């Protein structure tokens, strides 16, 4: 087999090796089917079964109650930036957006095309180094919903707890941390996440929507952009991304086999702590996010100079540690350590960081 490197990319990201091996071994013909998952008709029973099983396993993994629908939609999380307001922000209504990074801003920009938007809080003046405190939120009790980004992939910050939003539905873009820790779905009206970080390959977006919100979609929405189309058709209104959903199914089964979300959260905490400990104990590395806001999933940090950061990225890449270059709006380094990212890879990075500091500090 070609040697695999440690992929620290913000996504698409590493998948569990066992899942890749299962995909590989069953790629020519699914057991008992005789056709590749890449070849099956979306009107076949097996396709229905794959989608229904993916839904059932996700419900089991996260304890999602029956009054929530699970949808597999294409178009990425970016399409949800538009679908959320098109379906949930009624004419004349307004929505609260809490701005904690670039993706929150993008979500807000799409909502502004649909209706009135209130920035309930933003930490942009601090270059998104933190999540706002509850007492900073200017929430409107009349808002149609409150939108948050649970984990800010670029800046490396993460909500530790949901904001208190009263009776207003909370909508979350959880693209970079869904199922990286337990989640109480009942606190949300709608959650969406592109699969390509924690859940599977690119090409499918998971949407979890509370039943009562479906009644809000206005008449006349384009069919494909109406959540009701996808709930009624059980995500097979048109040809769904069968392969991507199939891999999500395998990843979710793997998560359950690992011990579920509590166990995964503990592993993710341990992995992040290894990196945070190096950063906290050194003057050489400086974390971008403030400690009480920092993400367990995307660890962002700077070095003393851009020169050293370039060298760090070049040398780590050569050492089989790929994708560590930070986003240009933060600079420096970003280590993305999603669910399937192995602990050993973090250990290798920690050793590299210590040695790099010893020789360049
Ligand atoms: N939201 C967040 C938090 C993300 O990290 C990303 C992608 N990095 C997106 C939205 C956009 O996702 P997509 O590429 O699936 O549209």
mmCIF file with all atom_site columns, C-alpha atoms in Angstrom, residues 150-280:
data_model
loop_
_atom_site.group_PDB
_atom_site.id
_atom_site.type_symbol
_atom_site.label_atom_id
_atom_site.label_alt_id
_atom_site.label_comp_id
_atom_site.label_asym_id
_atom_site.label_entity_id
_atom_site.label_seq_id
_atom_site.pdbx_PDB_ins_code
_atom_site.Cartn_x
_atom_site.Cartn_y
_atom_site.Cartn_z
_atom_site.occupancy
_atom_site.B_iso_or_equiv
_atom_site.pdbx_formal_charge
_atom_site.auth_seq_id
_atom_site.auth_comp_id
_atom_site.auth_asym_id
_atom_site.auth_atom_id
_atom_site.pdbx_PDB_model_num
ATOM 1   C CA . UNK A 1 150 ? -20.338 26.072 16.704 1.00 0.00 ? 150 UNK A CA 1
ATOM 2   C CA . UNK A 1 151 ? -16.679 25.759 15.729 1.00 0.00 ? 151 UNK A CA 1
ATOM 3   C CA . UNK A 1 152 ? -14.726 28.309 13.729 1.00 0.00 ? 152 UNK A CA 1
ATOM 4   C CA . UNK A 1 153 ? -12.528 26.263 11.462 1.00 0.00 ? 153 UNK A CA 1
ATOM 5   C CA . UNK A 1 154 ? -10.290 29.125 10.387 1.00 0.00 ? 154 UNK A CA 1
ATOM 6   C CA . UNK A 1 155 ? -9.759  30.871 13.721 1.00 0.00 ? 155 UNK A CA 1
ATOM 7   C CA . UNK A 1 156 ? -9.767  27.801 15.959 1.00 0.00 ? 156 UNK A CA 1
ATOM 8   C CA . UNK A 1 157 ? -12.475 28.844 18.406 1.00 0.00 ? 157 UNK A CA 1
ATOM 9   C CA . UNK A 1 158 ? -15.423 26.796 19.604 1.00 0.00 ? 158 UNK A CA 1
ATOM 10  C CA . UNK A 1 159 ? -18.571 27.350 21.651 1.00 0.00 ? 159 UNK A CA 1
ATOM 11  C CA . UNK A 1 160 ? -18.239 25.348 24.879 1.00 0.00 ? 160 UNK A CA 1
ATOM 12  C CA . UNK A 1 161 ? -21.971 25.588 25.574 1.00 0.00 ? 161 UNK A CA 1
ATOM 13  C CA . UNK A 1 162 ? -24.903 26.786 23.563 1.00 0.00 ? 162 UNK A CA 1
ATOM 14  C CA . UNK A 1 163 ? -25.915 30.419 24.150 1.00 0.00 ? 163 UNK A CA 1
ATOM 15  C CA . UNK A 1 164 ? -29.165 30.936 26.041 1.00 0.00 ? 164 UNK A CA 1
ATOM 16  C CA . UNK A 1 165 ? -31.645 32.103 23.413 1.00 0.00 ? 165 UNK A CA 1
ATOM 17  C CA . UNK A 1 166 ? -34.962 31.797 25.218 1.00 0.00 ? 166 UNK A CA 1
ATOM 18  C CA . UNK A 1 167 ? -37.721 30.452 23.021 1.00 0.00 ? 167 UNK A CA 1
ATOM 19  C CA . UNK A 1 168 ? -36.125 31.519 19.733 1.00 0.00 ? 168 UNK A CA 1
ATOM 20  C CA . UNK A 1 169 ? -34.942 28.576 17.590 1.00 0.00 ? 169 UNK A CA 1
ATOM 21  C CA . UNK A 1 170 ? -31.164 28.153 17.634 1.00 0.00 ? 170 UNK A CA 1
ATOM 22  C CA . UNK A 1 171 ? -29.660 27.324 14.240 1.00 0.00 ? 171 UNK A CA 1
ATOM 23  C CA . UNK A 1 172 ? -26.110 25.976 14.107 1.00 0.00 ? 172 UNK A CA 1
ATOM 24  C CA . UNK A 1 173 ? -23.532 25.570 11.422 1.00 0.00 ? 173 UNK A CA 1
ATOM 25  C CA . UNK A 1 174 ? -21.716 22.638 13.039 1.00 0.00 ? 174 UNK A CA 1
ATOM 26  C CA . UNK A 1 175 ? -19.658 21.786 9.965  1.00 0.00 ? 175 UNK A CA 1
ATOM 27  C CA . UNK A 1 176 ? -16.386 21.426 11.790 1.00 0.00 ? 176 UNK A CA 1
ATOM 28  C CA . UNK A 1 177 ? -17.381 19.862 15.099 1.00 0.00 ? 177 UNK A CA 1
ATOM 29  C CA . UNK A 1 178 ? -20.592 17.890 14.674 1.00 0.00 ? 178 UNK A CA 1
ATOM 30  C CA . UNK A 1 179 ? -20.270 14.540 16.472 1.00 0.00 ? 179 UNK A CA 1
ATOM 31  C CA . UNK A 1 180 ? -16.842 15.421 17.854 1.00 0.00 ? 180 UNK A CA 1
ATOM 32  C CA . UNK A 1 181 ? -18.556 15.539 21.286 1.00 0.00 ? 181 UNK A CA 1
ATOM 33  C CA . UNK A 1 182 ? -22.033 14.800 22.681 1.00 0.00 ? 182 UNK A CA 1
ATOM 34  C CA . UNK A 1 183 ? -24.714 17.195 21.497 1.00 0.00 ? 183 UNK A CA 1
ATOM 35  C CA . UNK A 1 184 ? -28.155 17.881 22.924 1.00 0.00 ? 184 UNK A CA 1
ATOM 36  C CA . UNK A 1 185 ? -30.054 18.232 19.669 1.00 0.00 ? 185 UNK A CA 1
ATOM 37  C CA . UNK A 1 186 ? -33.190 19.384 21.498 1.00 0.00 ? 186 UNK A CA 1
ATOM 38  C CA . UNK A 1 187 ? -31.513 22.718 22.167 1.00 0.00 ? 187 UNK A CA 1
ATOM 39  C CA . UNK A 1 188 ? -31.540 23.440 18.431 1.00 0.00 ? 188 UNK A CA 1
ATOM 40  C CA . UNK A 1 189 ? -34.132 24.150 15.791 1.00 0.00 ? 189 UNK A CA 1
ATOM 41  C CA . UNK A 1 190 ? -31.787 23.168 12.980 1.00 0.00 ? 190 UNK A CA 1
ATOM 42  C CA . UNK A 1 191 ? -28.199 21.920 12.727 1.00 0.00 ? 191 UNK A CA 1
ATOM 43  C CA . UNK A 1 192 ? -26.252 21.580 9.503  1.00 0.00 ? 192 UNK A CA 1
ATOM 44  C CA . UNK A 1 193 ? -22.808 20.262 8.686  1.00 0.00 ? 193 UNK A CA 1
ATOM 45  C CA . UNK A 1 194 ? -20.887 19.462 5.529  1.00 0.00 ? 194 UNK A CA 1
ATOM 46  C CA . UNK A 1 195 ? -19.682 15.887 5.975  1.00 0.00 ? 195 UNK A CA 1
ATOM 47  C CA . UNK A 1 196 ? -16.090 16.338 4.902  1.00 0.00 ? 196 UNK A CA 1
ATOM 48  C CA . UNK A 1 197 ? -14.474 16.987 8.273  1.00 0.00 ? 197 UNK A CA 1
ATOM 49  C CA . UNK A 1 198 ? -15.881 14.665 10.904 1.00 0.00 ? 198 UNK A CA 1
ATOM 50  C CA . UNK A 1 199 ? -18.483 12.588 9.114  1.00 0.00 ? 199 UNK A CA 1
ATOM 51  C CA . UNK A 1 200 ? -17.333 11.397 5.736  1.00 0.00 ? 200 UNK A CA 1
ATOM 52  C CA . UNK A 1 201 ? -16.347 12.644 2.293  1.00 0.00 ? 201 UNK A CA 1
ATOM 53  C CA . UNK A 1 202 ? -17.338 15.894 0.610  1.00 0.00 ? 202 UNK A CA 1
ATOM 54  C CA . UNK A 1 203 ? -20.553 15.910 -1.389 1.00 0.00 ? 203 UNK A CA 1
ATOM 55  C CA . UNK A 1 204 ? -23.193 15.538 1.277  1.00 0.00 ? 204 UNK A CA 1
ATOM 56  C CA . UNK A 1 205 ? -24.433 17.880 3.984  1.00 0.00 ? 205 UNK A CA 1
ATOM 57  C CA . UNK A 1 206 ? -26.346 16.614 6.972  1.00 0.00 ? 206 UNK A CA 1
ATOM 58  C CA . UNK A 1 207 ? -29.312 18.760 8.022  1.00 0.00 ? 207 UNK A CA 1
ATOM 59  C CA . UNK A 1 208 ? -31.170 18.016 11.263 1.00 0.00 ? 208 UNK A CA 1
ATOM 60  C CA . UNK A 1 209 ? -34.393 20.021 11.414 1.00 0.00 ? 209 UNK A CA 1
ATOM 61  C CA . UNK A 1 210 ? -37.100 20.163 14.053 1.00 0.00 ? 210 UNK A CA 1
ATOM 62  C CA . UNK A 1 211 ? -40.476 19.159 12.725 1.00 0.00 ? 211 UNK A CA 1
ATOM 63  C CA . UNK A 1 212 ? -42.390 22.357 13.543 1.00 0.00 ? 212 UNK A CA 1
ATOM 64  C CA . UNK A 1 213 ? -39.963 24.537 11.548 1.00 0.00 ? 213 UNK A CA 1
ATOM 65  C CA . UNK A 1 214 ? -40.953 22.843 8.295  1.00 0.00 ? 214 UNK A CA 1
ATOM 66  C CA . UNK A 1 215 ? -44.229 24.750 8.295  1.00 0.00 ? 215 UNK A CA 1
ATOM 67  C CA . UNK A 1 216 ? -42.318 28.016 7.865  1.00 0.00 ? 216 UNK A CA 1
ATOM 68  C CA . UNK A 1 217 ? -41.093 27.432 4.305  1.00 0.00 ? 217 UNK A CA 1
ATOM 69  C CA . UNK A 1 218 ? -42.893 29.910 2.084  1.00 0.00 ? 218 UNK A CA 1
ATOM 70  C CA . UNK A 1 219 ? -44.832 28.913 -1.018 1.00 0.00 ? 219 UNK A CA 1
ATOM 71  C CA . UNK A 1 220 ? -42.967 29.291 -4.269 1.00 0.00 ? 220 UNK A CA 1
ATOM 72  C CA . UNK A 1 221 ? -39.474 28.359 -3.113 1.00 0.00 ? 221 UNK A CA 1
ATOM 73  C CA . UNK A 1 222 ? -37.468 26.528 -5.759 1.00 0.00 ? 222 UNK A CA 1
ATOM 74  C CA . UNK A 1 223 ? -38.277 22.856 -5.194 1.00 0.00 ? 223 UNK A CA 1
ATOM 75  C CA . UNK A 1 224 ? -34.727 21.776 -4.413 1.00 0.00 ? 224 UNK A CA 1
ATOM 76  C CA . UNK A 1 225 ? -34.280 24.597 -1.889 1.00 0.00 ? 225 UNK A CA 1
ATOM 77  C CA . UNK A 1 226 ? -37.353 23.715 0.157  1.00 0.00 ? 226 UNK A CA 1
ATOM 78  C CA . UNK A 1 227 ? -36.640 21.502 3.187  1.00 0.00 ? 227 UNK A CA 1
ATOM 79  C CA . UNK A 1 228 ? -40.085 19.958 2.769  1.00 0.00 ? 228 UNK A CA 1
ATOM 80  C CA . UNK A 1 229 ? -39.056 18.472 -0.589 1.00 0.00 ? 229 UNK A CA 1
ATOM 81  C CA . UNK A 1 230 ? -36.263 16.540 1.078  1.00 0.00 ? 230 UNK A CA 1
ATOM 82  C CA . UNK A 1 231 ? -38.210 15.451 4.155  1.00 0.00 ? 231 UNK A CA 1
ATOM 83  C CA . UNK A 1 232 ? -41.126 14.177 2.059  1.00 0.00 ? 232 UNK A CA 1
ATOM 84  C CA . UNK A 1 233 ? -38.833 12.285 -0.305 1.00 0.00 ? 233 UNK A CA 1
ATOM 85  C CA . UNK A 1 234 ? -36.598 10.968 2.505  1.00 0.00 ? 234 UNK A CA 1
ATOM 86  C CA . UNK A 1 235 ? -33.589 12.598 0.826  1.00 0.00 ? 235 UNK A CA 1
ATOM 87  C CA . UNK A 1 236 ? -34.270 10.846 -2.506 1.00 0.00 ? 236 UNK A CA 1
ATOM 88  C CA . UNK A 1 237 ? -36.243 13.527 -4.335 1.00 0.00 ? 237 UNK A CA 1
ATOM 89  C CA . UNK A 1 238 ? -33.582 13.423 -7.048 1.00 0.00 ? 238 UNK A CA 1
ATOM 90  C CA . UNK A 1 239 ? -30.368 11.424 -7.343 1.00 0.00 ? 239 UNK A CA 1
ATOM 91  C CA . UNK A 1 240 ? -28.647 11.749 -3.973 1.00 0.00 ? 240 UNK A CA 1
ATOM 92  C CA . UNK A 1 241 ? -24.866 11.491 -3.437 1.00 0.00 ? 241 UNK A CA 1
ATOM 93  C CA . UNK A 1 242 ? -25.175 7.774  -2.648 1.00 0.00 ? 242 UNK A CA 1
ATOM 94  C CA . UNK A 1 243 ? -21.471 7.114  -2.291 1.00 0.00 ? 243 UNK A CA 1
ATOM 95  C CA . UNK A 1 244 ? -20.963 9.970  0.164  1.00 0.00 ? 244 UNK A CA 1
ATOM 96  C CA . UNK A 1 245 ? -23.935 8.869  2.284  1.00 0.00 ? 245 UNK A CA 1
ATOM 97  C CA . UNK A 1 246 ? -22.636 5.290  2.236  1.00 0.00 ? 246 UNK A CA 1
ATOM 98  C CA . UNK A 1 247 ? -19.262 6.444  3.596  1.00 0.00 ? 247 UNK A CA 1
ATOM 99  C CA . UNK A 1 248 ? -21.042 8.559  6.237  1.00 0.00 ? 248 UNK A CA 1
ATOM 100 C CA . UNK A 1 249 ? -22.909 5.386  7.257  1.00 0.00 ? 249 UNK A CA 1
ATOM 101 C CA . UNK A 1 250 ? -19.614 3.528  7.700  1.00 0.00 ? 250 UNK A CA 1
ATOM 102 C CA . UNK A 1 251 ? -18.044 6.421  9.622  1.00 0.00 ? 251 UNK A CA 1
ATOM 103 C CA . UNK A 1 252 ? -21.015 6.667  11.980 1.00 0.00 ? 252 UNK A CA 1
ATOM 104 C CA . UNK A 1 253 ? -20.911 2.902  12.591 1.00 0.00 ? 253 UNK A CA 1
ATOM 105 C CA . UNK A 1 254 ? -17.203 3.297  13.333 1.00 0.00 ? 254 UNK A CA 1
ATOM 106 C CA . UNK A 1 255 ? -17.953 6.111  15.810 1.00 0.00 ? 255 UNK A CA 1
ATOM 107 C CA . UNK A 1 256 ? -20.478 3.884  17.584 1.00 0.00 ? 256 UNK A CA 1
ATOM 108 C CA . UNK A 1 257 ? -17.977 0.996  17.670 1.00 0.00 ? 257 UNK A CA 1
ATOM 109 C CA . UNK A 1 258 ? -15.359 3.301  19.190 1.00 0.00 ? 258 UNK A CA 1
ATOM 110 C CA . UNK A 1 259 ? -17.696 3.869  22.140 1.00 0.00 ? 259 UNK A CA 1
ATOM 111 C CA . UNK A 1 260 ? -19.842 6.741  20.877 1.00 0.00 ? 260 UNK A CA 1
ATOM 112 C CA . UNK A 1 261 ? -19.656 10.465 21.365 1.00 0.00 ? 261 UNK A CA 1
ATOM 113 C CA . UNK A 1 262 ? -18.498 10.474 25.004 1.00 0.00 ? 262 UNK A CA 1
ATOM 114 C CA . UNK A 1 263 ? -15.489 8.365  24.121 1.00 0.00 ? 263 UNK A CA 1
ATOM 115 C CA . UNK A 1 264 ? -14.758 10.359 20.967 1.00 0.00 ? 264 UNK A CA 1
ATOM 116 C CA . UNK A 1 265 ? -14.973 13.619 22.941 1.00 0.00 ? 265 UNK A CA 1
ATOM 117 C CA . UNK A 1 266 ? -12.492 12.305 25.477 1.00 0.00 ? 266 UNK A CA 1
ATOM 118 C CA . UNK A 1 267 ? -10.056 11.311 22.746 1.00 0.00 ? 267 UNK A CA 1
ATOM 119 C CA . UNK A 1 268 ? -10.466 14.672 21.040 1.00 0.00 ? 268 UNK A CA 1
ATOM 120 C CA . UNK A 1 269 ? -9.830  16.464 24.340 1.00 0.00 ? 269 UNK A CA 1
ATOM 121 C CA . UNK A 1 270 ? -6.689  14.430 24.912 1.00 0.00 ? 270 UNK A CA 1
ATOM 122 C CA . UNK A 1 271 ? -5.376  15.137 21.413 1.00 0.00 ? 271 UNK A CA 1
ATOM 123 C CA . UNK A 1 272 ? -6.015  18.876 21.720 1.00 0.00 ? 272 UNK A CA 1
ATOM 124 C CA . UNK A 1 273 ? -4.461  19.018 25.188 1.00 0.00 ? 273 UNK A CA 1
ATOM 125 C CA . UNK A 1 274 ? -1.197  17.577 23.885 1.00 0.00 ? 274 UNK A CA 1
ATOM 126 C CA . UNK A 1 275 ? -0.902  20.506 21.476 1.00 0.00 ? 275 UNK A CA 1
ATOM 127 C CA . UNK A 1 276 ? -2.233  23.140 23.876 1.00 0.00 ? 276 UNK A CA 1
ATOM 128 C CA . UNK A 1 277 ? 0.297   22.010 26.503 1.00 0.00 ? 277 UNK A CA 1
ATOM 129 C CA . UNK A 1 278 ? 3.186   22.650 24.116 1.00 0.00 ? 278 UNK A CA 1
ATOM 130 C CA . UNK A 1 279 ? 1.784   26.062 23.192 1.00 0.00 ? 279 UNK A CA 1
ATOM 131 C CA . UNK A 1 280 ? 1.055   27.045 26.803 1.00 0.00 ? 280 UNK A CA 1
#
